[in-house]
Every structure is written in structure tokens, then in C-alpha cells.
C-alpha positions as YAML, in Angstrom:
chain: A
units: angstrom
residues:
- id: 1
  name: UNK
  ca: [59.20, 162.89, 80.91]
- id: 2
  name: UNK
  ca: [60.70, 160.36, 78.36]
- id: 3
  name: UNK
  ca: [64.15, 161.57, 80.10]
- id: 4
  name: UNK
  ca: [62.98, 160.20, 83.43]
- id: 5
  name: UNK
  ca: [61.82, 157.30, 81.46]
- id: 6
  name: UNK
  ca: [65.32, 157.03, 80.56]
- id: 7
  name: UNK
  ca: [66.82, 157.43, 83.54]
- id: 8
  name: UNK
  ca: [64.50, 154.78, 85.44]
- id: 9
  name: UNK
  ca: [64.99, 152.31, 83.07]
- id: 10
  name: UNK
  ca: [69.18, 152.48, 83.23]
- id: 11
  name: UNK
  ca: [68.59, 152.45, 87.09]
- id: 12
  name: UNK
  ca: [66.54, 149.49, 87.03]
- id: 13
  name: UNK
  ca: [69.09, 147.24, 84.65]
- id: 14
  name: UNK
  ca: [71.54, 148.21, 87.12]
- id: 15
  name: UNK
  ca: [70.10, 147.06, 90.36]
- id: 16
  name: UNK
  ca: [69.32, 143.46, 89.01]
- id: 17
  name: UNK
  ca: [71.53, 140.89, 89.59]
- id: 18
  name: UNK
  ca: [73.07, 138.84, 86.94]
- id: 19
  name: UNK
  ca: [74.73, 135.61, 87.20]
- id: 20
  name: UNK
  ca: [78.81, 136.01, 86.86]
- id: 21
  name: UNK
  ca: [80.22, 133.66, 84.06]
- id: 22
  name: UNK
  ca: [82.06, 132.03, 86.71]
- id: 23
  name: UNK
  ca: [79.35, 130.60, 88.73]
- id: 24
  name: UNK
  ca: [77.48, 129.51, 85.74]
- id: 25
  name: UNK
  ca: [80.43, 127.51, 84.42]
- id: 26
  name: UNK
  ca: [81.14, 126.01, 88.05]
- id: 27
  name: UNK
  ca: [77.93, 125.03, 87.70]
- id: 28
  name: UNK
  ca: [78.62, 123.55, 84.75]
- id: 29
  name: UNK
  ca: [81.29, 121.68, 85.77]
- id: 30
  name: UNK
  ca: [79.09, 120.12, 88.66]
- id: 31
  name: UNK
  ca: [76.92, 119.51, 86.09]
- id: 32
  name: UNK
  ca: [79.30, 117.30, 84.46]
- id: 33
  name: UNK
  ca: [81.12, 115.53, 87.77]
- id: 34
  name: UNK
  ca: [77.20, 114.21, 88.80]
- id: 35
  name: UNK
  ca: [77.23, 112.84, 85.49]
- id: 36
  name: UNK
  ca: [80.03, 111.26, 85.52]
- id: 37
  name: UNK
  ca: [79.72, 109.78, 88.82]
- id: 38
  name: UNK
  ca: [76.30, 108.79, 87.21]
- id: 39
  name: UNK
  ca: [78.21, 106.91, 84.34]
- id: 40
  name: UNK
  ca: [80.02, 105.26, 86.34]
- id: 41
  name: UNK
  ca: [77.98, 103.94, 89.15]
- id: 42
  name: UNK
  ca: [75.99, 102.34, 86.02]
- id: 43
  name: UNK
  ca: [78.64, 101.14, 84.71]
- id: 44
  name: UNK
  ca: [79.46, 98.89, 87.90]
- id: 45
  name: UNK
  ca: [75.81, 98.31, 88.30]
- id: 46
  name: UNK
  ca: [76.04, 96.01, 85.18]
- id: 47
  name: UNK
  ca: [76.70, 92.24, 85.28]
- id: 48
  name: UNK
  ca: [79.24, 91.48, 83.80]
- id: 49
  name: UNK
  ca: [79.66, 87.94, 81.71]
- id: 50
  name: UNK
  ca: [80.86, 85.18, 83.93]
- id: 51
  name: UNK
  ca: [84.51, 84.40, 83.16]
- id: 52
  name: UNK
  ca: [85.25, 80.83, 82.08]
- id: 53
  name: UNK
  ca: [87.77, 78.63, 83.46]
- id: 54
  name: UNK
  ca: [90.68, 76.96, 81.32]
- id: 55
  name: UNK
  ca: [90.24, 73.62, 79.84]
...
């Protein structure tokens, strides 16, 4: 019986599926482009201070 225990339990780790290193660091790097693009579009947001002309 603790055999078939075993046996189940090495079947079972098997059959689920586990992320790949790959697709967790793409998602990283998406991750990292939205923020980014995030940065940036605040960045522009932003007055700015008004420039002043030459005397």
C-alpha cells in the first residue's frame, strides 16, 4: 500500500503543469516595458517651468 502511495504521488507531480523559466521571465520583461511606458507617459504629463525670454 505505501508503494502505491508512492507511485500515485510521483504520477501526480508529473501531470501538473509548471510554468517554464522562460515565460515567467518574458513576463517579466513585460512587466518592466508597461512600466516604463508608465514612467514615461508621467513624465510628459508634467508641466514643465515656462521658459523665459532674453533680456
Amino acid at each position: 500500500m505505501d508503494s502505491l502511495h508512492t507511485v500515485l504521488r510521483s504520477l501526480r507531480s508529473e501531470t501538473k503543469s509548471r510554468r517554464d523559466h522562460l515565460d515567467v521571465f518574458r513576463e517579466f520583461l513585460d512587466h518592466l516595458d508597461r512600466a516604463a511606458r508608465r514612467r514615461t507617459t508621467e513624465k510628459s504629463a508634467k508641466p514643465g517651468k515656462p521658459k523665459r525670454g532674453k533680456r
